[in-house]
Amino acid sequence: MTASAAPMLEVRDLTLRFGSVTAFADLSFDVARGELFAVIGPNGAGKTSLFNVLSRAYVPTAGSVRFDGADLLRLRISALAGAGVARTFQNLGLFGELTALENVLIGRHHLMRSGTLRSGLWLGYARREERRHRAAAMEALEFTGIGHHAHAPTGTLPFGIQKRVEIARALAMEPKLMLLDEPVAGMSVSEREEITALVRRLHRERDLTLLLVEHDMGMVMRIAQRVLVLDFGRVIAIGTPAEVQRDERVIRAYLGEELEGDLAEVRR
Amino acid sequence: MTRLASLRRRLGARIGAKPAAVLAIAILAIVLPFGLDAFWLTTATFVLIAAIGALGLNVLTGYTGQISLGHAFFLAVGAYTAAVLGGTARLTAAIWLPAAGVVAALCGALVGPTALRLRGLYLAIVTIGLVFIGQHIWFNVAAISGGPGGRSFPPVTFGAFDFSPGQQLTLGGLVIDHNGLYYYLALIILAAAMLFIWNLVRGRPGRAMQAVRDREIAAAIMGVNLARTKMSAFVVSSFLAGVSGALYASYLSFATPGQWSLLLSVQYVAAIIVGGIGTVWGALLGSMVIFALPSVLQSLIPQSSSGGLPIDDISSIAYGLLIIVFFVLEPRGVVGLGARVASLWSRVAMRGGKGGGLSEETQPLERREATWAR
Ligand SMILES: Nc1ncnc2c1ncn2[C@@H]1O[C@H](COP(=O)(O)OP(=O)(O)OP(=O)(O)O)[C@@H](O)[C@H]1O
Ligand SMILES: [Mg+2]
């Protein structure tokens, strides 16, 4: 089997435990190249933990992950960007004192080469490199519709704009696989519409495989090609949006969600 | 108000407010020695020398977020490298001055890996250990430090050209004495270092440092190599400390091991807190406050009216008060105060600008610029 025929992501028997707490157990699924794949589930189901394993922030207790044909779990965390995985964070992972543009430029760190001496002495190489990547970072900000916020320190920007900076930064990383953790959480209805359209555009125009975690069912069911449903760290369903919506176990898990949601609020 | 606004607009349009300010400061720094007596010129020279070291600490602590109280150790390494190469081996400053930076940077690279495993207060405590180990070495290895009694340090010499007391340089009628020579050497090195760090923090490596400071894990996921980034910060920081320490000891011409104590580290930390954490100018501004303080107090308070307290003790109390005041009232330091004044200034100018007949279209743009200006 050639690398390009292999799925973009192959997850096998993946388990993550924190002492006696099981974040998720025995997850197995494939994400095809170019797929827009959603992961849903009630609060605490293990979605963010899955992203943390896929972005090498957490080391899984057991199981394997192959990314683009290679063993993802052998990559160092800082080598992930170069391998082609980008992510956004549910609770924002921006560098608050840097401007939006500088944040996006950090996303291009792995594509740049200038070190301490070349940058400090501001040699021609560093200057040209900086100019080129600034243009690319600007383009990513424009793509997400926030080019005019480029020079604002991100810490001072509204939450919705910060979420877009995160998407721009992930995009600027030029990844093959992008993990989006709740991109519309905490947004107004109109902002949700805009981000939904943006994610669609990302998928169509940028040749990306997308993994989307989202509580907004309307958004997920409209744009996802396949959906994985987690409950208490276990896969309870996987399939097209239509299939998943008919699944009895899914309906049951979501009927109980209101209560779950309240519990999660208390936990926070 | 209108006049203020048009002045600002004219200045801003021609050269930009920032370059104009930098030019003014540069000119002031160049002519300053001619307006100062020996006492204040000496003070100014010590301030510039210290600012080189403070700039280094600001790279490590301010920009990279690694709290270090070990700066005194790297200053001492630089000083004793100068002593051994310039004093014992009689080499020129063209060799011992860069060598002081390089040897200190090597020490930084050696302790870096240990520090990479530690964060926050733990790193602060381990770097205190470094100062104590240094003290032990300086007090006991007399071949390097001269033992508890101290040793003399070489004056700066470039070939036949000598910076020793009594020496002077005559440039087209202007006489630059021993103090002036050290002042200008420190000024040139500081300016070069500030330019280097300015470029660094706006480029790829400096951005990575700030990302590591703000959110380590997120930075790593973005492809930033944490170990390499912290290591660069350690190396750059200790290089500047080494150069600063060598110049300091050379200008003092004599130093004892006791001078490289924890108090010296604390003074540097105070300097970047007071001046502005994570800013290039903060290192200079903070050094002006902290390292000129004893001189200022000495000239303000006649010894008879200080209630018997020695000036050094009064200075120490003042350091403490300054740190507390800045932490509570303006955590961004003197640079932050400056930014406040600047934003007040632009607000005043903007209000005047309305009256001054700015067209409706250009107004929002100007306003936006002003909010970005930080
Ligand atoms: N670092 C950690 N240490 C201990 N337990 C953790 C840790 N991270 C996550 N967990 C636990 O793992 C479980 C899954 O959490 P996770 O954040 O992955 O849920 P989620 O599906 O993203 O929920 P939400 O929809 O609320 O974001 C929870 O029970 C959580 O408390
Ligand atoms: Mg989550």
Short mmCIF file of N, CA and C in Angstrom, two decimals, chain A residues 34-128:
data_model
loop_
_atom_site.label_atom_id
_atom_site.label_comp_id
_atom_site.label_asym_id
_atom_site.label_seq_id
_atom_site.Cartn_x
_atom_site.Cartn_y
_atom_site.Cartn_z
N GLY A 34 -8.35 14.12 3.21
CA GLY A 34 -9.29 15.12 2.73
C GLY A 34 -10.66 15.08 3.39
N GLU A 35 -10.82 14.22 4.38
CA GLU A 35 -12.13 14.09 5.02
C GLU A 35 -12.36 15.22 6.04
N LEU A 36 -13.65 15.59 6.21
CA LEU A 36 -14.01 16.49 7.31
C LEU A 36 -14.71 15.60 8.33
N PHE A 37 -13.99 15.27 9.37
CA PHE A 37 -14.39 14.24 10.32
C PHE A 37 -14.67 14.90 11.66
N ALA A 38 -15.86 14.68 12.20
CA ALA A 38 -16.21 15.32 13.47
C ALA A 38 -16.16 14.33 14.61
N VAL A 39 -15.76 14.83 15.78
CA VAL A 39 -15.82 14.03 17.01
C VAL A 39 -16.75 14.75 17.96
N ILE A 40 -17.83 14.09 18.34
CA ILE A 40 -18.76 14.74 19.26
C ILE A 40 -18.95 13.87 20.50
N GLY A 41 -19.62 14.43 21.47
CA GLY A 41 -19.89 13.70 22.71
C GLY A 41 -20.15 14.67 23.83
N PRO A 42 -20.84 14.21 24.87
CA PRO A 42 -21.16 15.09 26.00
C PRO A 42 -19.90 15.61 26.69
N ASN A 43 -20.06 16.58 27.55
CA ASN A 43 -18.93 17.12 28.31
C ASN A 43 -18.17 16.01 29.02
N GLY A 44 -16.86 16.08 28.96
CA GLY A 44 -16.04 15.09 29.66
C GLY A 44 -15.94 13.76 28.93
N ALA A 45 -16.42 13.71 27.68
CA ALA A 45 -16.40 12.44 26.95
C ALA A 45 -14.98 12.04 26.53
N GLY A 46 -14.07 12.99 26.52
CA GLY A 46 -12.68 12.66 26.17
C GLY A 46 -12.21 13.25 24.85
N LYS A 47 -12.96 14.20 24.31
CA LYS A 47 -12.64 14.75 22.99
C LYS A 47 -11.35 15.56 23.01
N THR A 48 -11.25 16.48 23.97
CA THR A 48 -10.04 17.30 24.05
C THR A 48 -8.84 16.44 24.41
N SER A 49 -9.07 15.45 25.27
CA SER A 49 -7.97 14.54 25.62
C SER A 49 -7.46 13.82 24.38
N LEU A 50 -8.37 13.43 23.50
CA LEU A 50 -7.96 12.79 22.25
C LEU A 50 -7.09 13.74 21.43
N PHE A 51 -7.51 15.00 21.33
CA PHE A 51 -6.70 15.99 20.62
C PHE A 51 -5.33 16.15 21.27
N ASN A 52 -5.32 16.14 22.60
CA ASN A 52 -4.05 16.30 23.29
C ASN A 52 -3.10 15.15 23.00
N VAL A 53 -3.65 13.95 22.84
CA VAL A 53 -2.79 12.82 22.46
C VAL A 53 -2.33 12.98 21.02
N LEU A 54 -3.26 13.37 20.15
CA LEU A 54 -2.89 13.51 18.73
C LEU A 54 -1.89 14.64 18.51
N SER A 55 -1.86 15.61 19.42
CA SER A 55 -0.87 16.69 19.27
C SER A 55 0.32 16.48 20.21
N ARG A 56 0.45 15.28 20.73
CA ARG A 56 1.63 14.87 21.51
C ARG A 56 1.81 15.63 22.82
N ALA A 57 0.72 16.28 23.30
CA ALA A 57 0.82 16.94 24.60
C ALA A 57 0.65 15.91 25.71
N TYR A 58 -0.17 14.86 25.46
CA TYR A 58 -0.34 13.75 26.41
C TYR A 58 0.21 12.48 25.79
N VAL A 59 0.81 11.64 26.63
CA VAL A 59 1.29 10.34 26.16
C VAL A 59 0.21 9.31 26.49
N PRO A 60 -0.30 8.57 25.49
CA PRO A 60 -1.38 7.63 25.76
C PRO A 60 -0.90 6.46 26.60
N THR A 61 -1.83 5.85 27.33
CA THR A 61 -1.50 4.68 28.15
C THR A 61 -1.25 3.47 27.25
N ALA A 62 -2.03 3.33 26.18
CA ALA A 62 -1.86 2.21 25.27
C ALA A 62 -2.39 2.59 23.89
N GLY A 63 -2.03 1.77 22.91
CA GLY A 63 -2.57 1.97 21.57
C GLY A 63 -1.58 2.61 20.62
N SER A 64 -2.00 2.77 19.37
CA SER A 64 -1.10 3.33 18.37
C SER A 64 -1.84 4.35 17.51
N VAL A 65 -1.06 5.28 16.96
CA VAL A 65 -1.60 6.28 16.03
C VAL A 65 -0.65 6.36 14.85
N ARG A 66 -1.17 6.14 13.66
CA ARG A 66 -0.36 6.36 12.47
C ARG A 66 -0.89 7.59 11.76
N PHE A 67 0.05 8.48 11.42
CA PHE A 67 -0.32 9.71 10.71
C PHE A 67 0.39 9.71 9.38
N ASP A 68 -0.37 9.77 8.30
CA ASP A 68 0.22 9.80 6.96
C ASP A 68 1.20 8.64 6.77
N GLY A 69 0.86 7.49 7.31
CA GLY A 69 1.67 6.30 7.12
C GLY A 69 2.81 6.12 8.12
N ALA A 70 3.07 7.11 8.99
CA ALA A 70 4.18 6.99 9.94
C ALA A 70 3.66 6.98 11.38
N ASP A 71 4.48 6.47 12.29
CA ASP A 71 4.08 6.36 13.69
C ASP A 71 4.09 7.74 14.35
N LEU A 72 2.91 8.26 14.64
CA LEU A 72 2.81 9.61 15.21
C LEU A 72 3.40 9.67 16.61
N LEU A 73 3.29 8.57 17.35
CA LEU A 73 3.71 8.59 18.76
C LEU A 73 5.22 8.57 18.92
N ARG A 74 5.93 8.46 17.79
CA ARG A 74 7.40 8.54 17.89
C ARG A 74 7.91 9.95 17.64
N LEU A 75 7.01 10.83 17.25
CA LEU A 75 7.44 12.22 17.00
C LEU A 75 7.58 12.98 18.31
N ARG A 76 8.63 13.80 18.39
CA ARG A 76 8.72 14.75 19.51
C ARG A 76 7.64 15.80 19.32
N ILE A 77 7.19 16.40 20.41
CA ILE A 77 6.08 17.35 20.33
C ILE A 77 6.41 18.49 19.36
N SER A 78 7.66 18.97 19.38
CA SER A 78 7.98 20.13 18.55
C SER A 78 8.22 19.73 17.09
N ALA A 79 8.22 18.40 16.81
CA ALA A 79 8.40 17.95 15.43
C ALA A 79 7.05 17.78 14.73
N LEU A 80 5.99 17.90 15.51
CA LEU A 80 4.64 17.65 15.01
C LEU A 80 4.25 18.64 13.90
N ALA A 81 4.57 19.91 14.14
CA ALA A 81 4.22 20.95 13.17
C ALA A 81 4.86 20.64 11.82
N GLY A 82 6.13 20.25 11.87
CA GLY A 82 6.85 19.93 10.65
C GLY A 82 6.26 18.70 9.95
N ALA A 83 5.73 17.77 10.74
CA ALA A 83 5.14 16.57 10.15
C ALA A 83 3.80 16.87 9.48
N GLY A 84 3.16 17.97 9.88
CA GLY A 84 1.93 18.38 9.20
C GLY A 84 0.67 18.32 10.04
N VAL A 85 0.80 18.42 11.37
CA VAL A 85 -0.38 18.45 12.23
C VAL A 85 -0.49 19.84 12.87
N ALA A 86 -1.66 20.45 12.76
CA ALA A 86 -1.89 21.75 13.41
C ALA A 86 -3.14 21.63 14.24
N ARG A 87 -3.26 22.47 15.28
CA ARG A 87 -4.47 22.42 16.08
C ARG A 87 -4.84 23.79 16.63
N THR A 88 -6.10 23.90 17.02
CA THR A 88 -6.53 25.05 17.80
C THR A 88 -6.95 24.52 19.17
N PHE A 89 -7.14 25.43 20.11
CA PHE A 89 -7.41 25.02 21.48
C PHE A 89 -8.81 25.46 21.92
N GLN A 90 -9.46 24.59 22.68
CA GLN A 90 -10.79 24.89 23.19
C GLN A 90 -10.76 26.17 24.03
N ASN A 91 -9.76 26.28 24.90
CA ASN A 91 -9.68 27.44 25.78
C ASN A 91 -8.57 28.39 25.36
N LEU A 92 -8.32 28.49 24.11
CA LEU A 92 -7.33 29.39 23.52
C LEU A 92 -5.89 29.05 23.90
N GLY A 93 -5.04 28.99 22.93
CA GLY A 93 -3.63 28.73 23.18
C GLY A 93 -2.78 29.82 22.54
N LEU A 94 -3.26 31.06 22.67
CA LEU A 94 -2.54 32.17 22.04
C LEU A 94 -1.49 32.74 22.97
N PHE A 95 -0.52 33.42 22.38
CA PHE A 95 0.52 34.08 23.15
C PHE A 95 0.06 35.53 23.33
N GLY A 96 -0.48 35.81 24.51
CA GLY A 96 -1.24 37.03 24.74
C GLY A 96 -0.49 38.33 24.53
N GLU A 97 0.82 38.32 24.75
CA GLU A 97 1.56 39.58 24.64
C GLU A 97 2.01 39.85 23.20
N LEU A 98 1.93 38.83 22.36
CA LEU A 98 2.30 39.04 20.97
C LEU A 98 1.09 39.51 20.17
N THR A 99 1.34 40.20 19.06
CA THR A 99 0.24 40.64 18.21
C THR A 99 -0.34 39.44 17.47
N ALA A 100 -1.52 39.66 16.86
CA ALA A 100 -2.15 38.59 16.10
C ALA A 100 -1.20 38.11 15.01
N LEU A 101 -0.56 39.04 14.32
CA LEU A 101 0.36 38.68 13.25
C LEU A 101 1.53 37.85 13.78
N GLU A 102 2.07 38.27 14.93
CA GLU A 102 3.20 37.53 15.50
C GLU A 102 2.77 36.12 15.93
N ASN A 103 1.54 36.01 16.45
CA ASN A 103 1.03 34.69 16.79
C ASN A 103 0.98 33.79 15.57
N VAL A 104 0.50 34.34 14.47
CA VAL A 104 0.40 33.54 13.25
C VAL A 104 1.80 33.20 12.74
N LEU A 105 2.74 34.14 12.92
CA LEU A 105 4.12 33.88 12.51
C LEU A 105 4.74 32.74 13.32
N ILE A 106 4.33 32.61 14.59
CA ILE A 106 4.82 31.46 15.38
C ILE A 106 4.38 30.16 14.70
N GLY A 107 3.20 30.19 14.09
CA GLY A 107 2.75 29.01 13.35
C GLY A 107 3.69 28.67 12.20
N ARG A 108 4.41 29.65 11.70
CA ARG A 108 5.34 29.41 10.59
C ARG A 108 6.78 29.23 11.06
N HIS A 109 6.96 29.17 12.39
CA HIS A 109 8.29 28.98 12.96
C HIS A 109 9.00 27.78 12.32
N HIS A 110 8.26 26.69 12.17
CA HIS A 110 8.89 25.46 11.66
C HIS A 110 9.22 25.54 10.17
N LEU A 111 8.67 26.54 9.49
CA LEU A 111 8.97 26.71 8.06
C LEU A 111 10.13 27.68 7.86
N MET A 112 10.55 28.33 8.96
CA MET A 112 11.61 29.35 8.87
C MET A 112 12.92 28.76 9.41
N ARG A 113 14.04 29.43 9.10
CA ARG A 113 15.34 28.89 9.49
C ARG A 113 16.21 29.85 10.31
N SER A 114 15.95 31.14 10.27
CA SER A 114 16.86 32.10 10.91
C SER A 114 17.03 31.81 12.39
N GLY A 115 18.29 31.74 12.82
CA GLY A 115 18.59 31.52 14.23
C GLY A 115 19.01 32.82 14.89
N THR A 116 19.55 32.70 16.11
CA THR A 116 19.88 33.86 16.91
C THR A 116 20.81 34.83 16.19
N LEU A 117 21.89 34.31 15.61
CA LEU A 117 22.85 35.21 14.98
C LEU A 117 22.29 35.89 13.74
N ARG A 118 21.67 35.07 12.88
CA ARG A 118 21.15 35.66 11.64
C ARG A 118 20.06 36.68 11.92
N SER A 119 19.21 36.41 12.91
CA SER A 119 18.15 37.38 13.23
C SER A 119 18.70 38.59 13.95
N GLY A 120 19.58 38.35 14.94
CA GLY A 120 20.13 39.44 15.74
C GLY A 120 20.91 40.41 14.88
N LEU A 121 21.68 39.87 13.92
CA LEU A 121 22.48 40.74 13.05
C LEU A 121 21.65 41.25 11.87
N TRP A 122 20.38 40.74 11.79
CA TRP A 122 19.44 41.19 10.77
C TRP A 122 20.05 41.09 9.38
N LEU A 123 20.64 39.92 9.13
CA LEU A 123 21.29 39.68 7.84
C LEU A 123 20.24 39.57 6.74
N GLY A 124 20.71 39.71 5.51
CA GLY A 124 19.81 39.66 4.36
C GLY A 124 18.90 38.45 4.37
N TYR A 125 19.46 37.30 4.74
CA TYR A 125 18.67 36.08 4.74
C TYR A 125 17.48 36.21 5.70
N ALA A 126 17.76 36.67 6.92
CA ALA A 126 16.71 36.80 7.93
C ALA A 126 15.67 37.82 7.48
N ARG A 127 16.14 38.91 6.89
CA ARG A 127 15.22 39.96 6.44
C ARG A 127 14.27 39.46 5.37
N ARG A 128 14.86 38.76 4.38
CA ARG A 128 14.03 38.24 3.27
C ARG A 128 13.05 37.20 3.78
#
